Amino acid sequence: MTNNLLSIVIPIYNEGKCIDALWQRLQSVEANIRDFAIEYIFVNDGSTDNSLSLLKHIAEHDTRVKIISFSRNFGHQIAITAGIDYAGGEAVIVMDADLQDPPELVHDMLEKYREGYDVVYAVRRVRKGETYFKRKSAEFFYKIMNRLSLVSIPPNTGDFRLMSRRVVASLSLLRERDRFVRGMISWVGFRQTGIEFDRDPRLAGETKYPLRKMMKFAFDGIVSFSNVPLKLATWMGFITSFLSIFYIFVVLVKKFLGYTLPGYASIMISILFLGGVQLITIGILGEYIGRIYNEAKARPLYLVEETVNIDGNRYLGEGGGRDKYIPSPTRGEGKGEGKQ
Ligand code: UDP
Ligand code: MG
């Protein structure tokens, strides 16, 4: 599909302090894009500040600005998903609202898209204004993630990326509830490439990812893309059983040699050790069962309270755009750039 439309999806959660500056930056970037019309899809993820009214004000003067407003806060990954579901462009870009993802990079992404790439992700060369802990823990996470899962997720990337229509259409078939969107995009495949940039500090306001949410995000990433933790549980079982056999032997030998000591220390150690291993194992099982439970409930991913500048048939999610756009071997038959 080529319609020369670029959709820019921006999740918004209490970004009142950033919206005006963001909108200005977007417009100056847009001034230099000639070959694409642009639509903006702001997803208001249950903001409790004035974000929605600021967005509505912009949308009033510019019908290319579309708003999807959730009934409550559903989380960043779901907000992105909704934006992608409603995006009608042949290319879709997801970016954060706090200007940590510089909108100017859109030019470079489009350049790669014209060259024929389906996914252009932005790689953070430096990350300003982020704590040492956040950088190190992110590095550690991607190392584990790539060791454990079959899809490889480029380190130092966020959700700031461009996707072609066939990637978006494929992604819309993946309706899992605990979502790790950047992993899902890697899983989809097609031609992917990265471009580097220096990440600025957040323009204003607080990060919406406190440690608790970061942890959940990391668990979602690993558990949705790897069964290795389950295997780990099995291996821990084997290893402790093996050690126990060895220790039972030691105890028996001691007994026959007449060392019948009170044995408090050894009993405590084995109880604590086995107890720990068992709890970890149950915990790992729990992580997976919890997610199975979530899937079994089959609730919708999000609920929309209102939309602005969006007509009724716009929703393209859950394969809704499938018949129209399902991946064709060559992107955008016939017309436009980017074909081989
Ligand atoms: N966000 C959202 N819902 C949430 C949390 C965050 O829509 O529950 C949005 C937020 O408004 C921002 C983007 O997701 O546009 C990234 O959040 P943030 O900048 O706080 O994350 P960080 O850059 O600190 O990892
Ligand atoms: Mg940010």
mmCIF file of C-alpha atoms and ligand atoms in Angstrom:
data_model
loop_
_atom_site.group_PDB
_atom_site.id
_atom_site.type_symbol
_atom_site.label_atom_id
_atom_site.label_comp_id
_atom_site.label_asym_id
_atom_site.label_seq_id
_atom_site.Cartn_x
_atom_site.Cartn_y
_atom_site.Cartn_z
ATOM 1 C CA MET A 1 0.000 0.000 0.000
ATOM 2 C CA THR A 2 1.369 3.387 -0.875
ATOM 3 C CA ASN A 3 -0.718 6.362 0.106
ATOM 4 C CA ASN A 4 2.144 8.767 0.777
ATOM 5 C CA LEU A 5 0.871 9.173 4.292
ATOM 6 C CA LEU A 6 3.135 9.043 7.317
ATOM 7 C CA SER A 7 1.494 8.398 10.689
ATOM 8 C CA ILE A 8 3.286 9.648 13.773
ATOM 9 C CA VAL A 9 2.069 7.924 16.935
ATOM 10 C CA ILE A 10 2.743 9.574 20.296
ATOM 11 C CA PRO A 11 1.645 8.122 23.657
ATOM 12 C CA ILE A 12 0.754 10.774 26.223
ATOM 13 C CA TYR A 13 0.572 10.254 29.955
ATOM 14 C CA ASN A 14 0.567 13.469 31.962
ATOM 15 C CA GLU A 15 2.782 15.308 29.499
ATOM 16 C CA GLY A 16 1.080 18.705 29.871
ATOM 17 C CA LYS A 17 4.448 20.400 30.269
ATOM 18 C CA CYS A 18 5.841 18.927 27.060
ATOM 19 C CA ILE A 19 2.995 19.089 24.569
ATOM 20 C CA ASP A 20 3.422 22.651 23.297
ATOM 21 C CA ALA A 21 7.168 22.342 22.812
ATOM 22 C CA LEU A 22 6.676 18.950 21.177
ATOM 23 C CA TRP A 23 4.111 20.295 18.758
ATOM 24 C CA GLN A 24 6.406 23.142 17.733
ATOM 25 C CA ARG A 25 9.323 20.809 17.123
ATOM 26 C CA LEU A 26 7.104 18.492 15.092
ATOM 27 C CA GLN A 27 5.940 21.326 12.903
ATOM 28 C CA SER A 28 9.421 22.546 12.128
ATOM 29 C CA VAL A 29 10.403 19.003 11.188
ATOM 30 C CA GLU A 30 7.328 18.631 9.047
ATOM 31 C CA ALA A 31 8.188 21.759 7.069
ATOM 32 C CA ASN A 32 11.043 19.843 5.437
ATOM 33 C CA ILE A 33 9.090 16.745 4.471
ATOM 34 C CA ARG A 34 7.745 17.123 0.981
ATOM 35 C CA ASP A 35 6.862 13.692 -0.328
ATOM 36 C CA PHE A 36 4.621 12.572 2.535
ATOM 37 C CA ALA A 37 1.446 13.924 4.031
ATOM 38 C CA ILE A 38 1.500 13.516 7.800
ATOM 39 C CA GLU A 39 -1.084 12.556 10.378
ATOM 40 C CA TYR A 40 -0.444 12.716 14.103
ATOM 41 C CA ILE A 41 -2.033 10.185 16.383
ATOM 42 C CA PHE A 42 -1.889 11.159 20.024
ATOM 43 C CA VAL A 43 -2.940 8.461 22.438
ATOM 44 C CA ASN A 44 -4.021 9.937 25.738
ATOM 45 C CA ASP A 45 -3.305 7.154 28.201
ATOM 46 C CA GLY A 46 -5.580 8.303 31.022
ATOM 47 C CA SER A 47 -3.717 11.513 31.802
ATOM 48 C CA THR A 48 -4.843 13.278 34.944
ATOM 49 C CA ASP A 49 -3.363 16.667 34.042
ATOM 50 C CA ASN A 50 -4.327 19.085 31.267
ATOM 51 C CA SER A 51 -2.775 16.983 28.468
ATOM 52 C CA LEU A 52 -6.091 16.103 26.841
ATOM 53 C CA SER A 53 -7.362 19.662 26.667
ATOM 54 C CA LEU A 54 -4.038 20.833 25.216
ATOM 55 C CA LEU A 55 -4.270 18.120 22.577
ATOM 56 C CA LYS A 56 -7.858 18.991 21.787
ATOM 57 C CA HIS A 57 -6.867 22.577 21.318
ATOM 58 C CA ILE A 58 -4.290 21.551 18.716
ATOM 59 C CA ALA A 59 -6.708 19.142 17.037
ATOM 60 C CA GLU A 60 -9.334 21.837 16.719
ATOM 61 C CA HIS A 61 -7.096 23.849 14.419
ATOM 62 C CA ASP A 62 -5.599 20.942 12.552
ATOM 63 C CA THR A 63 -7.692 17.958 11.488
ATOM 64 C CA ARG A 64 -4.585 15.907 10.728
ATOM 65 C CA VAL A 65 -4.160 15.693 14.480
ATOM 66 C CA LYS A 66 -6.083 12.714 15.782
ATOM 67 C CA ILE A 67 -6.681 11.819 19.385
ATOM 68 C CA ILE A 68 -7.531 8.500 20.946
ATOM 69 C CA SER A 69 -8.353 8.930 24.593
ATOM 70 C CA PHE A 70 -8.392 5.870 26.875
ATOM 71 C CA SER A 71 -10.895 5.366 29.670
ATOM 72 C CA ARG A 72 -7.993 5.067 32.122
ATOM 73 C CA ASN A 73 -4.236 4.522 32.203
ATOM 74 C CA PHE A 74 -3.457 1.303 30.337
ATOM 75 C CA GLY A 75 0.310 1.720 30.097
ATOM 76 C CA HIS A 76 2.850 2.837 27.544
ATOM 77 C CA GLN A 77 3.006 -0.362 25.493
ATOM 78 C CA ILE A 78 -0.761 -0.543 25.135
ATOM 79 C CA ALA A 79 -0.925 3.132 24.196
ATOM 80 C CA ILE A 80 1.571 2.531 21.404
ATOM 81 C CA THR A 81 -0.455 -0.452 20.242
ATOM 82 C CA ALA A 82 -3.644 1.599 20.039
ATOM 83 C CA GLY A 83 -1.882 4.310 18.069
ATOM 84 C CA ILE A 84 -0.582 1.745 15.619
ATOM 85 C CA ASP A 85 -4.052 0.175 15.370
ATOM 86 C CA TYR A 86 -5.526 3.465 14.227
ATOM 87 C CA ALA A 87 -2.649 4.643 12.044
ATOM 88 C CA GLY A 88 -3.563 4.750 8.370
ATOM 89 C CA GLY A 89 -0.218 5.669 6.848
ATOM 90 C CA GLU A 90 1.961 3.506 4.641
ATOM 91 C CA ALA A 91 4.671 4.186 7.220
ATOM 92 C CA VAL A 92 4.172 4.602 10.951
ATOM 93 C CA ILE A 93 6.581 6.195 13.412
ATOM 94 C CA VAL A 94 6.278 5.809 17.180
ATOM 95 C CA MET A 95 7.948 8.413 19.398
ATOM 96 C CA ASP A 96 7.850 9.587 23.014
ATOM 97 C CA ALA A 97 6.223 12.856 23.962
ATOM 98 C CA ASP A 98 8.998 14.183 26.183
ATOM 99 C CA LEU A 99 11.354 15.052 23.291
ATOM 100 C CA GLN A 100 13.838 12.412 24.380
ATOM 101 C CA ASP A 101 13.316 11.052 20.904
ATOM 102 C CA PRO A 102 14.311 13.966 18.665
ATOM 103 C CA PRO A 103 11.647 14.461 15.980
ATOM 104 C CA GLU A 104 14.372 15.555 13.531
ATOM 105 C CA LEU A 105 15.323 11.902 13.201
ATOM 106 C CA VAL A 106 12.153 11.380 11.188
ATOM 107 C CA HIS A 107 14.082 12.588 8.131
ATOM 108 C CA ASP A 108 16.731 9.886 8.509
ATOM 109 C CA MET A 109 14.099 7.245 9.148
ATOM 110 C CA LEU A 110 12.220 8.197 5.998
ATOM 111 C CA GLU A 111 15.481 8.095 4.076
ATOM 112 C CA LYS A 112 16.023 4.473 5.126
ATOM 113 C CA TYR A 113 12.393 3.690 4.411
ATOM 114 C CA ARG A 114 12.798 5.002 0.885
ATOM 115 C CA GLU A 115 15.805 2.726 0.538
ATOM 116 C CA GLY A 116 13.413 -0.148 1.150
ATOM 117 C CA TYR A 117 13.727 -0.956 4.855
ATOM 118 C CA ASP A 118 10.605 -2.040 6.734
ATOM 119 C CA VAL A 119 11.757 -1.160 10.220
ATOM 120 C CA VAL A 120 14.116 1.660 11.110
ATOM 121 C CA TYR A 121 14.850 1.734 14.818
ATOM 122 C CA ALA A 122 16.729 4.481 16.609
ATOM 123 C CA VAL A 123 19.788 3.400 18.571
ATOM 124 C CA ARG A 124 20.826 5.512 21.546
ATOM 125 C CA ARG A 125 24.494 6.395 21.321
ATOM 126 C CA VAL A 126 24.527 8.369 24.549
ATOM 127 C CA ARG A 127 21.687 8.664 27.032
ATOM 128 C CA LYS A 128 21.773 12.015 28.736
ATOM 129 C CA GLY A 129 19.885 12.696 31.927
ATOM 130 C CA GLU A 130 19.415 9.023 32.768
ATOM 131 C CA THR A 131 20.816 7.625 35.968
ATOM 132 C CA TYR A 132 23.796 5.289 36.028
ATOM 133 C CA PHE A 133 21.482 2.670 37.455
ATOM 134 C CA LYS A 134 18.986 2.973 34.594
ATOM 135 C CA ARG A 135 21.694 2.698 31.944
ATOM 136 C CA LYS A 136 23.444 -0.242 33.580
ATOM 137 C CA SER A 137 20.245 -2.122 34.329
ATOM 138 C CA ALA A 138 19.078 -1.617 30.734
ATOM 139 C CA GLU A 139 22.393 -2.962 29.449
ATOM 140 C CA PHE A 140 22.162 -5.970 31.742
ATOM 141 C CA PHE A 141 18.566 -6.605 30.697
ATOM 142 C CA TYR A 142 19.323 -6.653 26.968
ATOM 143 C CA LYS A 143 22.243 -8.969 27.543
ATOM 144 C CA ILE A 144 20.027 -11.477 29.357
ATOM 145 C CA MET A 145 17.186 -10.973 26.923
ATOM 146 C CA ASN A 146 19.312 -11.726 23.896
ATOM 147 C CA ARG A 147 20.895 -14.726 25.575
ATOM 148 C CA LEU A 148 17.527 -16.208 26.500
ATOM 149 C CA SER A 149 15.239 -15.476 23.599
ATOM 150 C CA LEU A 150 15.208 -16.562 20.007
ATOM 151 C CA VAL A 151 14.551 -13.133 18.559
ATOM 152 C CA SER A 152 17.431 -10.746 19.001
ATOM 153 C CA ILE A 153 16.488 -7.302 20.148
ATOM 154 C CA PRO A 154 19.003 -4.580 19.335
ATOM 155 C CA PRO A 155 20.362 -3.137 22.601
ATOM 156 C CA ASN A 156 19.986 0.550 23.387
ATOM 157 C CA THR A 157 16.820 0.949 21.395
ATOM 158 C CA GLY A 158 13.453 2.080 22.662
ATOM 159 C CA ASP A 159 10.158 2.168 20.882
ATOM 160 C CA PHE A 160 11.233 5.100 18.700
ATOM 161 C CA ARG A 161 11.082 3.545 15.255
ATOM 162 C CA LEU A 162 9.542 3.607 11.821
ATOM 163 C CA MET A 163 7.512 0.677 10.535
ATOM 164 C CA SER A 164 6.244 -0.055 7.051
ATOM 165 C CA ARG A 165 2.621 -0.993 6.483
ATOM 166 C CA ARG A 166 3.368 -4.682 6.142
ATOM 167 C CA VAL A 167 5.090 -4.689 9.519
ATOM 168 C CA VAL A 168 2.170 -2.820 11.060
ATOM 169 C CA ALA A 169 -0.293 -5.253 9.515
ATOM 170 C CA SER A 170 1.697 -8.213 10.820
ATOM 171 C CA LEU A 171 1.993 -6.641 14.239
ATOM 172 C CA SER A 172 -1.747 -6.141 14.414
ATOM 173 C CA LEU A 173 -2.144 -9.923 14.342
ATOM 174 C CA LEU A 174 -0.209 -10.249 17.602
ATOM 175 C CA ARG A 175 -2.771 -9.487 20.290
ATOM 176 C CA GLU A 176 -0.954 -10.738 23.365
ATOM 177 C CA ARG A 177 -1.834 -8.867 26.535
ATOM 178 C CA ASP A 178 1.471 -8.436 28.331
ATOM 179 C CA ARG A 179 3.170 -6.636 25.543
ATOM 180 C CA PHE A 180 6.787 -5.966 24.806
ATOM 181 C CA VAL A 181 6.347 -4.107 21.567
ATOM 182 C CA ARG A 182 9.985 -3.704 20.555
ATOM 183 C CA GLY A 183 10.466 -7.457 20.884
ATOM 184 C CA MET A 184 7.327 -8.123 18.884
ATOM 185 C CA ILE A 185 8.605 -5.913 16.092
ATOM 186 C CA SER A 186 11.889 -7.828 16.041
ATOM 187 C CA TRP A 187 9.909 -11.053 15.953
ATOM 188 C CA VAL A 188 7.941 -9.897 12.912
ATOM 189 C CA GLY A 189 11.106 -9.716 10.853
ATOM 190 C CA PHE A 190 11.338 -8.199 7.351
ATOM 191 C CA ARG A 191 14.150 -5.806 6.564
ATOM 192 C CA GLN A 192 15.279 -3.992 9.672
ATOM 193 C CA THR A 193 18.018 -1.462 10.253
ATOM 194 C CA GLY A 194 19.128 1.023 12.902
ATOM 195 C CA ILE A 195 20.260 4.620 12.948
ATOM 196 C CA GLU A 196 22.170 6.207 15.817
ATOM 197 C CA PHE A 197 21.300 9.283 17.818
ATOM 198 C CA ASP A 198 22.157 11.006 21.085
ATOM 199 C CA ARG A 199 19.312 10.813 23.531
ATOM 200 C CA ASP A 200 18.507 14.059 25.314
ATOM 201 C CA PRO A 201 17.173 14.315 28.833
ATOM 202 C CA ARG A 202 13.420 14.538 29.306
ATOM 203 C CA LEU A 203 12.197 18.062 28.501
ATOM 204 C CA ALA A 204 9.984 18.497 31.556
ATOM 205 C CA GLY A 205 8.095 16.475 34.117
ATOM 206 C CA GLU A 206 8.966 13.141 35.658
ATOM 207 C CA THR A 207 9.744 9.794 34.087
ATOM 208 C CA LYS A 208 6.634 7.641 33.889
ATOM 209 C CA TYR A 209 8.739 4.523 34.372
ATOM 210 C CA PRO A 210 9.540 4.147 38.058
ATOM 211 C CA LEU A 211 11.493 1.064 39.097
ATOM 212 C CA ARG A 212 8.362 -0.990 39.669
ATOM 213 C CA LYS A 213 7.126 -0.479 36.104
ATOM 214 C CA MET A 214 10.617 -1.074 34.711
ATOM 215 C CA MET A 215 10.703 -4.430 36.475
ATOM 216 C CA LYS A 216 7.328 -5.448 35.088
ATOM 217 C CA PHE A 217 8.453 -4.365 31.652
ATOM 218 C CA ALA A 218 11.636 -6.426 31.924
ATOM 219 C CA PHE A 219 9.688 -9.501 33.082
ATOM 220 C CA ASP A 220 7.226 -9.078 30.209
ATOM 221 C CA GLY A 221 10.126 -8.945 27.801
ATOM 222 C CA ILE A 222 11.787 -12.103 29.039
ATOM 223 C CA VAL A 223 8.688 -14.158 29.768
ATOM 224 C CA SER A 224 6.973 -13.318 26.470
ATOM 225 C CA PHE A 225 9.996 -14.203 24.415
ATOM 226 C CA SER A 226 11.644 -17.061 26.218
ATOM 227 C CA ASN A 227 10.863 -20.349 27.898
ATOM 228 C CA VAL A 228 14.377 -20.577 29.252
ATOM 229 C CA PRO A 229 13.390 -19.567 32.829
ATOM 230 C CA LEU A 230 11.102 -22.610 32.923
ATOM 231 C CA LYS A 231 13.978 -24.801 31.839
ATOM 232 C CA LEU A 232 16.123 -23.099 34.435
ATOM 233 C CA ALA A 233 13.684 -24.328 37.074
ATOM 234 C CA THR A 234 14.150 -27.879 35.834
ATOM 235 C CA TRP A 235 17.917 -27.494 35.862
ATOM 236 C CA MET A 236 17.940 -26.096 39.356
ATOM 237 C CA GLY A 237 15.871 -29.104 40.383
ATOM 238 C CA PHE A 238 18.400 -31.487 38.879
ATOM 239 C CA ILE A 239 21.378 -29.726 40.378
ATOM 240 C CA THR A 240 19.929 -29.621 43.888
ATOM 241 C CA SER A 241 18.889 -33.262 43.669
ATOM 242 C CA PHE A 242 22.387 -34.187 42.607
ATOM 243 C CA LEU A 243 23.935 -32.196 45.459
ATOM 244 C CA SER A 244 21.481 -33.779 47.878
ATOM 245 C CA ILE A 245 22.470 -37.288 46.852
ATOM 246 C CA PHE A 246 26.070 -36.372 47.470
ATOM 247 C CA TYR A 247 25.222 -34.907 50.836
ATOM 248 C CA ILE A 248 23.081 -37.870 51.877
ATOM 249 C CA PHE A 249 26.109 -40.035 51.179
ATOM 250 C CA VAL A 250 28.272 -37.815 53.395
ATOM 251 C CA VAL A 251 25.720 -37.968 56.191
ATOM 252 C CA LEU A 252 25.478 -41.763 56.012
ATOM 253 C CA VAL A 253 29.227 -42.223 56.051
ATOM 254 C CA LYS A 254 29.465 -39.930 59.066
ATOM 255 C CA LYS A 255 26.763 -41.898 60.801
ATOM 256 C CA PHE A 256 28.527 -45.215 60.291
ATOM 257 C CA LEU A 257 31.777 -43.731 61.477
ATOM 258 C CA GLY A 258 30.023 -42.748 64.661
ATOM 259 C CA TYR A 259 29.861 -38.959 64.211
ATOM 260 C CA THR A 260 26.312 -38.412 65.386
ATOM 261 C CA LEU A 261 26.510 -34.670 65.922
ATOM 262 C CA PRO A 262 23.482 -32.534 66.793
ATOM 263 C CA GLY A 263 23.494 -31.403 63.132
ATOM 264 C CA TYR A 264 21.644 -28.125 63.548
ATOM 265 C CA ALA A 265 23.737 -26.230 60.999
ATOM 266 C CA SER A 266 23.476 -28.808 58.245
ATOM 267 C CA ILE A 267 19.724 -29.178 58.686
ATOM 268 C CA MET A 268 19.194 -25.431 58.609
ATOM 269 C CA ILE A 269 21.371 -25.017 55.544
ATOM 270 C CA SER A 270 19.590 -27.690 53.582
ATOM 271 C CA ILE A 271 16.133 -26.468 54.590
ATOM 272 C CA LEU A 272 16.937 -22.894 53.672
ATOM 273 C CA PHE A 273 18.617 -23.839 50.433
ATOM 274 C CA LEU A 274 15.889 -26.187 49.262
ATOM 275 C CA GLY A 275 13.204 -23.770 50.414
ATOM 276 C CA GLY A 276 14.819 -21.000 48.392
ATOM 277 C CA VAL A 277 15.139 -23.085 45.256
ATOM 278 C CA GLN A 278 11.538 -24.237 45.545
ATOM 279 C CA LEU A 279 10.200 -20.741 45.993
ATOM 280 C CA ILE A 280 12.171 -19.441 43.026
ATOM 281 C CA THR A 281 10.849 -22.284 40.926
ATOM 282 C CA ILE A 282 7.264 -21.681 41.985
ATOM 283 C CA GLY A 283 7.770 -18.001 41.278
ATOM 284 C CA ILE A 284 8.933 -18.721 37.744
ATOM 285 C CA LEU A 285 5.918 -20.948 37.180
ATOM 286 C CA GLY A 286 3.754 -18.192 38.600
ATOM 287 C CA GLU A 287 5.068 -15.662 36.090
ATOM 288 C CA TYR A 288 3.983 -17.855 33.218
ATOM 289 C CA ILE A 289 0.692 -18.934 34.764
ATOM 290 C CA GLY A 290 -0.203 -15.327 35.489
ATOM 291 C CA ARG A 291 0.255 -14.515 31.847
ATOM 292 C CA ILE A 292 -1.734 -17.545 30.737
ATOM 293 C CA TYR A 293 -4.487 -16.331 33.046
ATOM 294 C CA ASN A 294 -4.371 -12.900 31.458
ATOM 295 C CA GLU A 295 -4.639 -14.397 28.002
ATOM 296 C CA ALA A 296 -7.467 -16.719 29.058
ATOM 297 C CA LYS A 297 -9.563 -13.793 30.225
ATOM 298 C CA ALA A 298 -9.272 -12.424 26.689
ATOM 299 C CA ARG A 299 -10.159 -8.913 27.685
ATOM 300 C CA PRO A 300 -9.726 -6.157 25.124
ATOM 301 C CA LEU A 301 -6.311 -4.543 25.258
ATOM 302 C CA TYR A 302 -7.735 -1.101 25.913
ATOM 303 C CA LEU A 303 -10.974 0.853 26.098
ATOM 304 C CA VAL A 304 -11.398 4.087 24.202
ATOM 305 C CA GLU A 305 -13.419 6.803 25.883
ATOM 306 C CA GLU A 306 -13.421 9.260 23.028
ATOM 307 C CA THR A 307 -11.697 10.035 19.762
ATOM 308 C CA VAL A 308 -11.123 13.301 17.959
ATOM 309 C CA ASN A 309 -10.797 13.692 14.170
ATOM 310 C CA ILE A 310 -11.130 9.950 13.646
ATOM 311 C CA ASP A 311 -13.951 8.528 11.586
ATOM 312 C CA GLY A 312 -15.810 5.406 12.632
ATOM 313 C CA ASN A 313 -14.124 2.861 10.363
ATOM 314 C CA ARG A 314 -10.597 3.822 11.150
ATOM 315 C CA TYR A 315 -9.643 0.979 13.479
ATOM 316 C CA LEU A 316 -7.183 -1.306 11.720
ATOM 317 C CA GLY A 317 -6.116 -3.512 14.628
ATOM 318 C CA GLU A 318 -6.591 -7.219 15.221
ATOM 319 C CA GLY A 319 -6.001 -7.979 11.613
ATOM 320 C CA GLY A 320 -8.716 -5.476 10.743
ATOM 321 C CA GLY A 321 -6.482 -4.121 8.041
ATOM 322 C CA ARG A 322 -5.409 -7.593 7.098
ATOM 323 C CA ASP A 323 -7.296 -8.149 3.892
ATOM 324 C CA LYS A 324 -6.307 -4.784 2.639
ATOM 325 C CA TYR A 325 -2.692 -4.751 3.656
ATOM 326 C CA ILE A 326 -1.387 -8.185 4.489
ATOM 327 C CA PRO A 327 2.268 -8.437 3.633
ATOM 328 C CA SER A 328 2.987 -8.666 -0.026
ATOM 329 C CA PRO A 329 6.437 -9.832 -1.027
ATOM 330 C CA THR A 330 7.256 -6.455 -2.503
ATOM 331 C CA ARG A 331 6.182 -3.444 -0.637
ATOM 332 C CA GLY A 332 3.808 -0.969 -2.250
ATOM 333 C CA GLU A 333 3.179 -2.405 -5.676
ATOM 334 C CA GLY A 334 4.188 -0.254 -8.569
ATOM 335 C CA LYS A 335 4.221 3.248 -7.277
ATOM 336 C CA GLY A 336 6.526 5.319 -5.108
ATOM 337 C CA GLU A 337 10.088 4.843 -3.952
ATOM 338 C CA GLY A 338 11.812 2.140 -2.028
ATOM 339 C CA LYS A 339 11.328 -0.834 -4.320
ATOM 340 C CA GLN A 340 13.999 -3.195 -5.383
HETATM 341 N N1 UDP B 1 3.567 6.799 28.754
HETATM 342 C C1 UDP B 1 2.250 6.374 28.585
HETATM 343 N N2 UDP B 1 1.653 5.635 29.568
HETATM 344 C C2 UDP B 1 2.305 5.276 30.709
HETATM 345 C C3 UDP B 1 3.652 5.679 30.864
HETATM 346 C C4 UDP B 1 4.265 6.420 29.869
HETATM 347 O O1 UDP B 1 1.634 6.669 27.563
HETATM 348 O O2 UDP B 1 1.694 4.614 31.555
HETATM 349 C C5 UDP B 1 4.218 7.592 27.699
HETATM 350 C C6 UDP B 1 4.828 8.905 28.168
HETATM 351 O O3 UDP B 1 3.875 9.953 28.142
HETATM 352 C C7 UDP B 1 5.938 9.125 27.157
HETATM 353 C C8 UDP B 1 6.384 7.711 26.820
HETATM 354 O O4 UDP B 1 5.306 6.857 27.211
HETATM 355 O O5 UDP B 1 5.468 9.748 25.970
HETATM 356 C C9 UDP B 1 7.664 7.311 27.514
HETATM 357 O O6 UDP B 1 7.579 7.514 28.914
HETATM 358 P P1 UDP B 1 8.783 8.126 29.751
HETATM 359 O O7 UDP B 1 9.413 9.234 28.976
HETATM 360 O O8 UDP B 1 8.272 8.518 31.092
HETATM 361 O O9 UDP B 1 9.762 6.894 29.861
HETATM 362 P P2 UDP B 1 11.366 6.959 29.939
HETATM 363 O O10 UDP B 1 11.829 7.770 28.769
HETATM 364 O O11 UDP B 1 11.685 7.617 31.232
HETATM 365 O O12 UDP B 1 11.788 5.529 29.873
HETATM 366 MG MG MG B 2 11.236 9.685 28.434
#
